[in-house]
Short mmCIF file of C-alpha atoms in Angstrom, two decimals:
data_model
loop_
_atom_site.label_atom_id
_atom_site.label_comp_id
_atom_site.label_asym_id
_atom_site.label_seq_id
_atom_site.Cartn_x
_atom_site.Cartn_y
_atom_site.Cartn_z
CA MET A 1302 165.90 161.59 111.76
CA PHE A 1303 166.66 157.84 111.86
CA ASP A 1304 167.93 154.96 109.63
CA ILE A 1305 166.61 151.48 109.14
CA GLU A 1306 168.87 148.56 108.13
CA TYR A 1307 167.67 144.97 107.31
CA LYS A 1308 169.97 142.23 108.51
CA GLY A 1309 167.78 139.08 107.67
CA GLY A 1310 164.95 137.12 109.19
CA ASN A 1311 163.22 139.64 111.30
CA GLY A 1312 166.49 141.30 112.25
CA VAL A 1313 166.28 145.04 111.83
CA ILE A 1314 168.37 148.04 113.25
CA ILE A 1315 166.64 151.34 113.71
CA ALA A 1316 169.14 154.11 114.66
CA THR A 1317 168.98 157.72 115.49
CA LYS A 1318 172.11 159.79 116.50
CA LYS A 1319 171.48 159.01 120.12
CA THR A 1320 169.65 155.80 120.21
CA THR A 1321 170.01 152.38 118.49
CA GLY A 1322 167.24 149.73 118.56
CA VAL A 1323 168.04 146.05 117.51
CA ILE A 1324 165.04 144.01 116.78
CA ASP A 1325 165.21 140.18 117.01
CA PRO A 1326 169.08 140.00 117.02
CA LYS A 1327 169.46 136.26 117.39
CA LEU A 1328 170.22 135.58 113.74
CA SER A 1329 172.37 132.53 114.57
CA LEU A 1330 168.97 130.81 114.30
CA ILE A 1331 168.98 131.30 110.53
CA GLY A 1332 172.79 130.81 109.89
CA LEU A 1333 174.04 134.32 110.45
CA LYS A 1334 176.03 136.14 113.19
CA ASP A 1335 174.03 137.54 116.06
CA LEU A 1336 173.65 141.26 116.00
CA ASN A 1337 175.88 143.39 117.99
CA MET A 1338 174.05 144.78 121.07
CA LYS A 1339 176.59 147.29 122.46
CA GLU A 1340 174.79 150.27 123.87
CA ALA A 1341 171.59 149.33 122.04
CA VAL A 1342 167.94 148.65 122.95
CA GLU A 1343 167.34 144.97 122.34
CA ILE A 1344 163.68 144.43 121.22
CA ALA A 1345 162.52 140.91 120.79
CA THR A 1346 159.12 139.98 119.30
CA GLU A 1347 159.55 136.57 120.79
CA PRO A 1348 161.81 135.43 123.49
CA ARG A 1349 163.86 133.01 121.52
CA PHE A 1350 164.96 135.83 119.08
CA ALA A 1351 166.54 137.73 121.93
CA THR A 1352 170.25 137.39 122.82
CA ASN A 1353 170.02 139.26 126.11
CA GLY A 1354 173.49 140.69 125.45
CA LYS A 1355 175.15 142.01 128.46
CA ASP A 1356 176.27 145.17 126.48
CA ALA A 1357 172.71 146.12 125.73
CA GLN A 1358 171.17 149.24 127.50
CA LEU A 1359 167.71 147.73 127.79
CA HIS A 1360 166.14 144.42 127.01
CA ILE A 1361 162.46 144.46 125.91
CA GLU A 1362 160.65 141.28 125.07
CA GLY A 1363 156.99 141.74 126.25
CA PRO A 1364 154.16 144.19 126.63
CA GLY A 1365 154.51 147.44 128.43
CA ASP A 1366 155.68 151.05 127.91
CA TYR A 1367 159.36 151.75 127.70
CA GLU A 1368 161.28 155.20 127.18
CA LEU A 1369 164.99 155.28 126.14
CA GLY A 1370 166.74 158.11 124.40
CA ASP A 1371 164.85 159.00 121.23
CA PHE A 1372 162.60 155.94 121.52
CA SER A 1373 159.07 155.69 122.92
CA ILE A 1374 158.05 152.11 122.84
CA HIS A 1375 154.78 150.41 123.51
CA GLY A 1376 154.53 146.48 123.43
CA VAL A 1377 151.19 144.78 122.60
CA ARG A 1378 150.83 140.97 123.35
CA ALA A 1379 149.95 138.78 120.31
CA THR A 1380 149.51 135.18 119.31
CA ARG A 1381 152.40 133.50 117.55
CA HIS A 1382 151.69 132.20 113.98
CA LEU A 1383 152.53 128.68 115.06
CA ASP A 1384 150.05 128.67 117.91
CA THR A 1385 146.30 128.63 118.30
CA GLU A 1386 143.93 130.94 120.20
CA ALA A 1387 143.95 128.39 123.03
CA ASP A 1388 147.71 128.75 123.53
CA GLU A 1389 149.10 131.43 125.85
CA PRO A 1390 150.19 134.42 123.63
CA ILE A 1391 154.08 134.68 123.69
CA ASP A 1392 154.66 137.09 120.79
CA THR A 1393 154.82 141.01 121.24
CA MET A 1394 154.11 143.66 118.63
CA TYR A 1395 155.64 147.01 119.07
CA ARG A 1396 154.84 150.62 118.33
CA ILE A 1397 158.01 152.76 118.32
CA GLU A 1398 157.67 156.47 118.17
CA ILE A 1399 160.73 158.57 117.07
CA GLY A 1400 159.86 162.19 116.76
CA ASP A 1401 156.66 162.44 114.81
CA VAL A 1402 157.03 159.08 113.08
CA ARG A 1403 155.29 155.97 114.44
CA ILE A 1404 156.65 152.56 113.54
CA ALA A 1405 155.00 149.14 114.04
CA LEU A 1406 156.93 145.87 114.39
CA LEU A 1407 154.76 142.79 113.94
CA GLY A 1408 157.10 139.80 114.15
CA ASN A 1409 155.87 136.20 113.42
CA ILE A 1410 152.25 136.78 114.53
CA ALA A 1411 149.02 134.99 113.63
CA PRO A 1412 147.30 136.62 110.85
CA LYS A 1413 144.26 138.03 112.62
CA LEU A 1414 144.48 140.97 114.90
CA SER A 1415 141.56 141.98 117.17
CA ASP A 1416 140.00 145.53 117.16
CA ASP A 1417 141.58 146.02 120.56
CA GLN A 1418 145.16 145.07 119.20
CA LEU A 1419 144.76 147.44 116.18
CA GLU A 1420 143.54 150.15 118.66
CA GLU A 1421 146.57 149.57 120.82
CA LEU A 1422 148.96 149.96 117.87
CA GLY A 1423 147.09 153.09 116.92
CA VAL A 1424 148.01 155.19 113.76
CA ILE A 1425 151.02 153.95 112.15
CA ASP A 1426 153.23 155.57 109.61
CA LEU A 1427 155.73 152.79 108.86
CA LEU A 1428 155.04 149.11 109.17
CA ILE A 1429 157.82 146.35 109.34
CA LEU A 1430 156.48 142.84 108.95
CA PRO A 1431 157.33 139.28 107.93
CA VAL A 1432 155.92 138.04 104.45
CA GLY A 1433 157.52 134.77 103.77
CA GLY A 1434 154.81 132.34 104.97
CA GLY A 1435 155.49 128.58 104.87
CA GLY A 1436 153.18 128.27 108.06
CA TYR A 1437 155.75 129.92 110.05
CA THR A 1438 154.97 133.53 109.70
CA LEU A 1439 152.56 135.72 107.83
CA ASP A 1440 152.33 134.91 103.97
CA ALA A 1441 151.87 137.37 101.31
CA THR A 1442 148.05 137.45 101.36
CA SER A 1443 147.74 137.74 105.20
CA ALA A 1444 150.59 140.30 105.31
CA ALA A 1445 148.75 142.36 102.63
CA THR A 1446 145.51 142.05 104.54
CA LEU A 1447 147.26 143.48 107.62
CA VAL A 1448 148.90 146.38 105.75
CA ARG A 1449 145.58 147.34 104.49
CA GLN A 1450 144.03 147.20 108.04
CA ILE A 1451 146.87 149.32 109.52
CA ASP A 1452 147.04 151.65 106.66
CA PRO A 1453 150.71 152.87 106.81
CA LYS A 1454 152.49 155.06 104.39
CA VAL A 1455 155.48 152.75 104.22
CA VAL A 1456 155.80 149.01 104.46
CA VAL A 1457 159.18 147.41 105.10
CA PRO A 1458 158.95 143.59 104.42
CA THR A 1459 161.21 141.00 106.39
CA HIS A 1460 161.58 137.27 106.66
CA TYR A 1461 161.20 136.39 102.94
CA GLY A 1462 163.13 133.91 100.70
CA ASP A 1463 166.90 134.38 100.59
CA ASP A 1464 169.24 131.49 99.43
CA VAL A 1465 171.91 132.53 102.01
CA LEU A 1466 169.66 132.19 105.07
CA LYS A 1467 168.67 128.86 106.72
CA TYR A 1468 165.10 129.21 107.50
CA GLU A 1469 163.24 126.45 109.32
CA VAL A 1470 160.79 126.24 106.50
CA PRO A 1471 160.90 127.57 102.91
CA GLN A 1472 159.89 131.16 102.45
CA ASP A 1473 158.22 132.80 99.67
CA THR A 1474 159.90 135.59 97.70
CA LEU A 1475 159.51 139.30 98.33
CA GLU A 1476 158.05 139.51 94.72
CA THR A 1477 155.02 137.34 95.87
CA PHE A 1478 154.15 139.90 98.55
CA VAL A 1479 154.69 142.83 96.26
CA LYS A 1480 152.36 141.32 93.59
CA GLU A 1481 149.67 140.66 96.30
CA LEU A 1482 149.85 144.23 97.72
CA GLY A 1483 149.98 145.88 94.44
CA ALA A 1484 152.01 148.90 95.75
CA PRO A 1485 155.14 150.61 94.19
CA VAL A 1486 158.54 149.46 95.42
CA GLU A 1487 161.54 151.50 96.39
CA THR A 1488 164.81 149.60 96.85
CA VAL A 1489 167.53 151.03 99.13
CA SER A 1490 170.46 149.84 100.99
CA LYS A 1491 169.40 151.93 104.19
CA TYR A 1492 166.20 153.78 104.55
CA LYS A 1493 166.63 157.11 105.98
CA VAL A 1494 163.58 159.06 107.50
CA LYS A 1495 163.66 162.68 108.38
CA ALA A 1496 160.11 163.13 109.54
CA VAL A 1497 156.69 161.91 108.76
CA SER A 1498 156.43 164.65 106.10
CA SER A 1499 159.24 163.03 104.15
CA LEU A 1500 157.35 159.69 103.73
CA PRO A 1501 155.76 158.88 100.36
CA PRO A 1502 152.30 160.31 99.66
CA VAL A 1503 150.96 156.86 98.68
CA LEU A 1504 151.47 153.41 100.15
CA THR A 1505 155.12 152.34 99.17
CA VAL A 1506 156.95 149.00 99.78
CA VAL A 1507 160.51 149.83 100.86
CA GLU A 1508 162.80 146.90 100.03
CA ILE A 1509 165.94 147.31 102.26
CA THR A 1510 168.63 145.00 100.90
CA ARG A 1511 170.14 142.83 103.48
CA SER A 1512 173.37 144.08 104.90
#
């Protein structure tokens, strides 16, 4: 069993009783306080989103395989949305396995994934991805396309319009993505997952209110 909290930007916390993973904790880039890394696994989809907090148990910001506590993590190299195919890829997508649930974290990636990248991600039950667009990250259309390619049971959107946050470029609203995807929406303050069998039977957008 694990919980997911949304903190703004691509900042997400995934926690079991034994292990806490903090994704893209450097929220000072968008006007918030950086996330606490005490005894957590820091997982950065891009080096500039890492804090390299001295209290973290482990720092991850690149491809490879990592094991800590309840987490089994596989990093897959990807091209950043701001870059071209000619640029050296600096983003990392992650598959995190907790029990029988497989989670994918996409970050601010370019909208096209190769067959090899999709194969590396493998079968995914729960997908976390940005949807705000503005030329900075996936927009509603490209995010919805990737959702259909990856075919998860649950989608948790991040990095969408929020008047409190100081994004580098304006971000589209969550409603834009929901309309594009055409899936039902469940709104929660914290998303609790017991097992893969507890996930919805049809594709569902889970809106986790920012905390």
